């Protein structure tokens, strides 16, 4: 089954949106297989955002992402990367459609509530940055036979 890395950023945590956001993915029929709550250490922020390290917005992004605890998760499901990216919405909440997490819950690009991996390859890389293999569980959800044909 496909997996993805999702992370509620410090603004989402501070605004009390963890439950709202987790609830959306649960109700969709996706399966939570790992989670942790922590302030990200600098080393993992650098690995996670390696592709952005030379961008002008990187210093602001780094201090924002380390400004408080994040809620890190691994979710599993068929096509989970594409499904969660579409549920998250466009990078800039001002452009994200209503009904998406960023479209419903955010205003500015620098406070866009949640991170989600953008491909299966990125998901594997990001999961391995933030979780050890033995922190990822494997179980059956009782409703799976009414989610998958
Ligand atoms: P996404 O989070 O939608 O995958 P991304 O990978 O292009 O977007 O960028 C990572 C994060 O960096 C994004 O969630 C918010 C921030 N960011 C991206 N572009 C930005 C910009 N032009 N100004 C400020 N922050 C930006
Ligand atoms: Mg990205």
mmCIF file of C-alpha atoms and ligand atoms in Angstrom:
data_model
loop_
_atom_site.group_PDB
_atom_site.id
_atom_site.type_symbol
_atom_site.label_atom_id
_atom_site.label_comp_id
_atom_site.label_asym_id
_atom_site.label_seq_id
_atom_site.Cartn_x
_atom_site.Cartn_y
_atom_site.Cartn_z
ATOM 1 C CA UNK A 1 0.000 0.000 0.000
ATOM 2 C CA UNK A 2 1.177 3.562 -0.676
ATOM 3 C CA UNK A 3 2.347 5.757 2.175
ATOM 4 C CA UNK A 4 2.853 9.497 2.623
ATOM 5 C CA UNK A 5 4.359 11.878 5.166
ATOM 6 C CA UNK A 6 2.037 14.598 6.486
ATOM 7 C CA UNK A 7 2.944 17.198 9.087
ATOM 8 C CA UNK A 8 0.738 19.765 10.804
ATOM 9 C CA UNK A 9 2.967 22.824 11.088
ATOM 10 C CA UNK A 10 3.332 25.039 14.203
ATOM 11 C CA UNK A 11 0.518 27.394 13.120
ATOM 12 C CA UNK A 12 -1.895 24.460 12.766
ATOM 13 C CA UNK A 13 -0.889 23.136 16.192
ATOM 14 C CA UNK A 14 -1.154 26.554 17.885
ATOM 15 C CA UNK A 15 -4.550 27.207 16.305
ATOM 16 C CA UNK A 16 -5.950 23.944 17.624
ATOM 17 C CA UNK A 17 -6.442 22.385 14.195
ATOM 18 C CA UNK A 18 -4.870 18.944 14.774
ATOM 19 C CA UNK A 19 -8.207 17.248 15.441
ATOM 20 C CA UNK A 20 -9.970 18.923 12.490
ATOM 21 C CA UNK A 21 -7.212 17.941 10.080
ATOM 22 C CA UNK A 22 -6.697 14.367 11.311
ATOM 23 C CA UNK A 23 -10.467 13.907 11.198
ATOM 24 C CA UNK A 24 -10.574 14.776 7.487
ATOM 25 C CA UNK A 25 -8.037 12.089 6.597
ATOM 26 C CA UNK A 26 -9.672 9.525 8.888
ATOM 27 C CA UNK A 27 -13.109 10.138 7.390
ATOM 28 C CA UNK A 28 -11.677 9.890 3.881
ATOM 29 C CA UNK A 29 -10.762 6.272 4.662
ATOM 30 C CA UNK A 30 -7.013 6.696 4.890
ATOM 31 C CA UNK A 31 -5.103 4.884 7.625
ATOM 32 C CA UNK A 32 -2.836 6.522 10.200
ATOM 33 C CA UNK A 33 0.170 4.225 10.747
ATOM 34 C CA UNK A 34 2.602 6.480 12.671
ATOM 35 C CA UNK A 35 2.548 9.790 14.537
ATOM 36 C CA UNK A 36 4.727 11.927 16.769
ATOM 37 C CA UNK A 37 4.586 15.393 18.311
ATOM 38 C CA UNK A 38 7.810 17.370 18.552
ATOM 39 C CA UNK A 39 9.788 20.516 17.807
ATOM 40 C CA UNK A 40 11.857 19.540 14.760
ATOM 41 C CA UNK A 41 15.616 19.573 15.283
ATOM 42 C CA UNK A 42 17.532 21.788 12.829
ATOM 43 C CA UNK A 43 19.291 18.828 11.205
ATOM 44 C CA UNK A 44 16.003 17.229 10.131
ATOM 45 C CA UNK A 45 14.595 20.584 8.940
ATOM 46 C CA UNK A 46 17.640 20.942 6.666
ATOM 47 C CA UNK A 47 17.173 17.410 5.298
ATOM 48 C CA UNK A 48 13.419 17.806 4.908
ATOM 49 C CA UNK A 49 13.613 21.129 3.052
ATOM 50 C CA UNK A 50 16.909 20.447 1.207
ATOM 51 C CA UNK A 51 15.326 21.413 -2.149
ATOM 52 C CA UNK A 52 14.497 24.894 -0.766
ATOM 53 C CA UNK A 53 17.697 25.671 1.154
ATOM 54 C CA UNK A 54 18.872 28.338 -1.316
ATOM 55 C CA UNK A 55 15.489 29.993 -1.837
ATOM 56 C CA UNK A 56 14.973 33.551 -0.527
ATOM 57 C CA UNK A 57 12.106 32.388 1.700
ATOM 58 C CA UNK A 58 14.133 29.607 3.355
ATOM 59 C CA UNK A 59 15.318 31.492 6.499
ATOM 60 C CA UNK A 60 11.722 32.491 7.287
ATOM 61 C CA UNK A 61 10.468 28.978 6.515
ATOM 62 C CA UNK A 62 13.068 27.418 8.804
ATOM 63 C CA UNK A 63 12.377 29.705 11.780
ATOM 64 C CA UNK A 64 8.602 29.244 11.346
ATOM 65 C CA UNK A 65 8.826 25.461 11.153
ATOM 66 C CA UNK A 66 11.014 25.362 14.293
ATOM 67 C CA UNK A 67 8.925 27.922 16.224
ATOM 68 C CA UNK A 68 6.879 25.282 18.061
ATOM 69 C CA UNK A 69 5.837 21.654 18.016
ATOM 70 C CA UNK A 70 4.681 19.968 14.821
ATOM 71 C CA UNK A 71 2.444 16.897 14.517
ATOM 72 C CA UNK A 72 4.156 14.387 12.216
ATOM 73 C CA UNK A 73 2.278 11.502 10.649
ATOM 74 C CA UNK A 74 2.544 8.653 8.193
ATOM 75 C CA UNK A 75 -0.712 7.823 6.380
ATOM 76 C CA UNK A 76 -1.400 4.814 4.238
ATOM 77 C CA UNK A 77 -3.866 4.103 1.421
ATOM 78 C CA UNK A 78 -4.262 3.504 -2.285
ATOM 79 C CA UNK A 79 -3.010 6.648 -4.112
ATOM 80 C CA UNK A 80 -2.529 8.330 -0.737
ATOM 81 C CA UNK A 81 0.010 10.887 -2.052
ATOM 82 C CA UNK A 82 -2.282 12.283 -4.756
ATOM 83 C CA UNK A 83 -5.369 12.111 -2.527
ATOM 84 C CA UNK A 84 -3.750 13.974 0.382
ATOM 85 C CA UNK A 85 -2.142 16.599 -1.887
ATOM 86 C CA UNK A 86 -5.561 17.372 -3.362
ATOM 87 C CA UNK A 87 -7.152 17.478 0.115
ATOM 88 C CA UNK A 88 -4.360 19.851 1.271
ATOM 89 C CA UNK A 89 -4.747 22.244 -1.688
ATOM 90 C CA UNK A 90 -2.445 24.750 -3.377
ATOM 91 C CA UNK A 91 0.748 25.903 -1.622
ATOM 92 C CA UNK A 92 -0.641 29.438 -1.218
ATOM 93 C CA UNK A 93 -3.817 29.312 0.913
ATOM 94 C CA UNK A 94 -5.041 32.426 -0.915
ATOM 95 C CA UNK A 95 -5.201 30.313 -4.078
ATOM 96 C CA UNK A 96 -6.258 27.017 -2.491
ATOM 97 C CA UNK A 97 -9.833 26.026 -3.288
ATOM 98 C CA UNK A 98 -12.563 26.000 -0.652
ATOM 99 C CA UNK A 99 -12.937 22.468 0.674
ATOM 100 C CA UNK A 100 -9.188 21.965 0.883
ATOM 101 C CA UNK A 101 -7.322 22.225 4.179
ATOM 102 C CA UNK A 102 -5.306 25.279 3.134
ATOM 103 C CA UNK A 103 -8.329 26.781 1.341
ATOM 104 C CA UNK A 104 -10.525 26.451 4.428
ATOM 105 C CA UNK A 105 -8.033 27.049 7.222
ATOM 106 C CA UNK A 106 -5.205 29.328 6.015
ATOM 107 C CA UNK A 107 -4.590 32.811 4.593
ATOM 108 C CA UNK A 108 -0.891 33.287 3.760
ATOM 109 C CA UNK A 109 1.771 31.151 2.067
ATOM 110 C CA UNK A 110 4.187 31.449 5.007
ATOM 111 C CA UNK A 111 1.569 29.952 7.383
ATOM 112 C CA UNK A 112 0.005 27.217 5.290
ATOM 113 C CA UNK A 113 -0.915 24.841 8.121
ATOM 114 C CA UNK A 114 0.294 21.488 6.792
ATOM 115 C CA UNK A 115 2.989 19.735 4.780
ATOM 116 C CA UNK A 116 2.362 16.762 2.490
ATOM 117 C CA UNK A 117 4.782 14.741 0.341
ATOM 118 C CA UNK A 118 4.414 15.480 -3.385
ATOM 119 C CA UNK A 119 5.346 12.069 -4.907
ATOM 120 C CA UNK A 120 5.871 8.468 -3.837
ATOM 121 C CA UNK A 121 9.620 8.988 -4.052
ATOM 122 C CA UNK A 122 9.493 12.133 -1.877
ATOM 123 C CA UNK A 123 7.211 10.310 0.567
ATOM 124 C CA UNK A 124 9.753 7.508 1.041
ATOM 125 C CA UNK A 125 12.527 10.034 1.561
ATOM 126 C CA UNK A 126 10.565 12.161 4.027
ATOM 127 C CA UNK A 127 9.250 9.190 6.021
ATOM 128 C CA UNK A 128 12.825 7.932 6.411
ATOM 129 C CA UNK A 129 13.997 11.368 7.639
ATOM 130 C CA UNK A 130 11.395 11.558 10.385
ATOM 131 C CA UNK A 131 10.567 7.967 11.379
ATOM 132 C CA UNK A 132 12.493 4.787 12.108
ATOM 133 C CA UNK A 133 11.130 1.622 10.473
ATOM 134 C CA UNK A 134 10.001 0.228 13.833
ATOM 135 C CA UNK A 135 7.933 3.353 14.562
ATOM 136 C CA UNK A 136 5.618 2.578 11.643
ATOM 137 C CA UNK A 137 2.799 0.204 12.513
ATOM 138 C CA UNK A 138 0.953 -2.302 10.379
ATOM 139 C CA UNK A 139 -2.691 -3.138 11.104
ATOM 140 C CA UNK A 140 -6.050 -3.610 9.426
ATOM 141 C CA UNK A 141 -8.779 -1.053 9.881
ATOM 142 C CA UNK A 142 -12.129 -2.768 10.486
ATOM 143 C CA UNK A 143 -13.830 -0.680 7.774
ATOM 144 C CA UNK A 144 -11.334 -1.492 5.006
ATOM 145 C CA UNK A 145 -13.695 -3.856 3.232
ATOM 146 C CA UNK A 146 -16.112 -0.969 2.807
ATOM 147 C CA UNK A 147 -13.422 1.398 1.517
ATOM 148 C CA UNK A 148 -11.629 -0.775 -1.056
ATOM 149 C CA UNK A 149 -13.526 -2.592 -3.824
HETATM 150 P P1 LIG B 1 4.187 22.578 -0.786
HETATM 151 O O1 LIG B 1 4.242 22.731 0.724
HETATM 152 O O2 LIG B 1 2.826 22.896 -1.319
HETATM 153 O O3 LIG B 1 4.725 21.252 -1.266
HETATM 154 P P2 LIG B 1 6.710 23.740 -1.671
HETATM 155 O O4 LIG B 1 7.318 22.381 -1.489
HETATM 156 O O5 LIG B 1 6.898 24.416 -2.991
HETATM 157 O O6 LIG B 1 5.133 23.710 -1.375
HETATM 158 O O7 LIG B 1 7.275 24.725 -0.554
HETATM 159 C C1 LIG B 1 7.488 24.266 0.761
HETATM 160 C C2 LIG B 1 7.009 25.321 1.728
HETATM 161 O O8 LIG B 1 7.799 26.496 1.592
HETATM 162 C C3 LIG B 1 5.563 25.782 1.482
HETATM 163 O O9 LIG B 1 4.634 24.939 2.110
HETATM 164 C C4 LIG B 1 5.572 27.165 2.034
HETATM 165 C C5 LIG B 1 6.978 27.659 1.755
HETATM 166 N N1 LIG B 1 7.034 28.446 0.511
HETATM 167 C C6 LIG B 1 7.033 27.963 -0.740
HETATM 168 N N2 LIG B 1 7.088 28.957 -1.646
HETATM 169 C C7 LIG B 1 7.129 30.098 -0.910
HETATM 170 C C8 LIG B 1 7.184 31.480 -1.221
HETATM 171 N N3 LIG B 1 7.226 31.907 -2.493
HETATM 172 N N4 LIG B 1 7.197 32.359 -0.194
HETATM 173 C C9 LIG B 1 7.165 31.963 1.087
HETATM 174 N N5 LIG B 1 7.110 30.675 1.461
HETATM 175 C C10 LIG B 1 7.089 29.761 0.479
HETATM 176 MG MG1 LIG B 2 6.664 20.461 -1.152
#
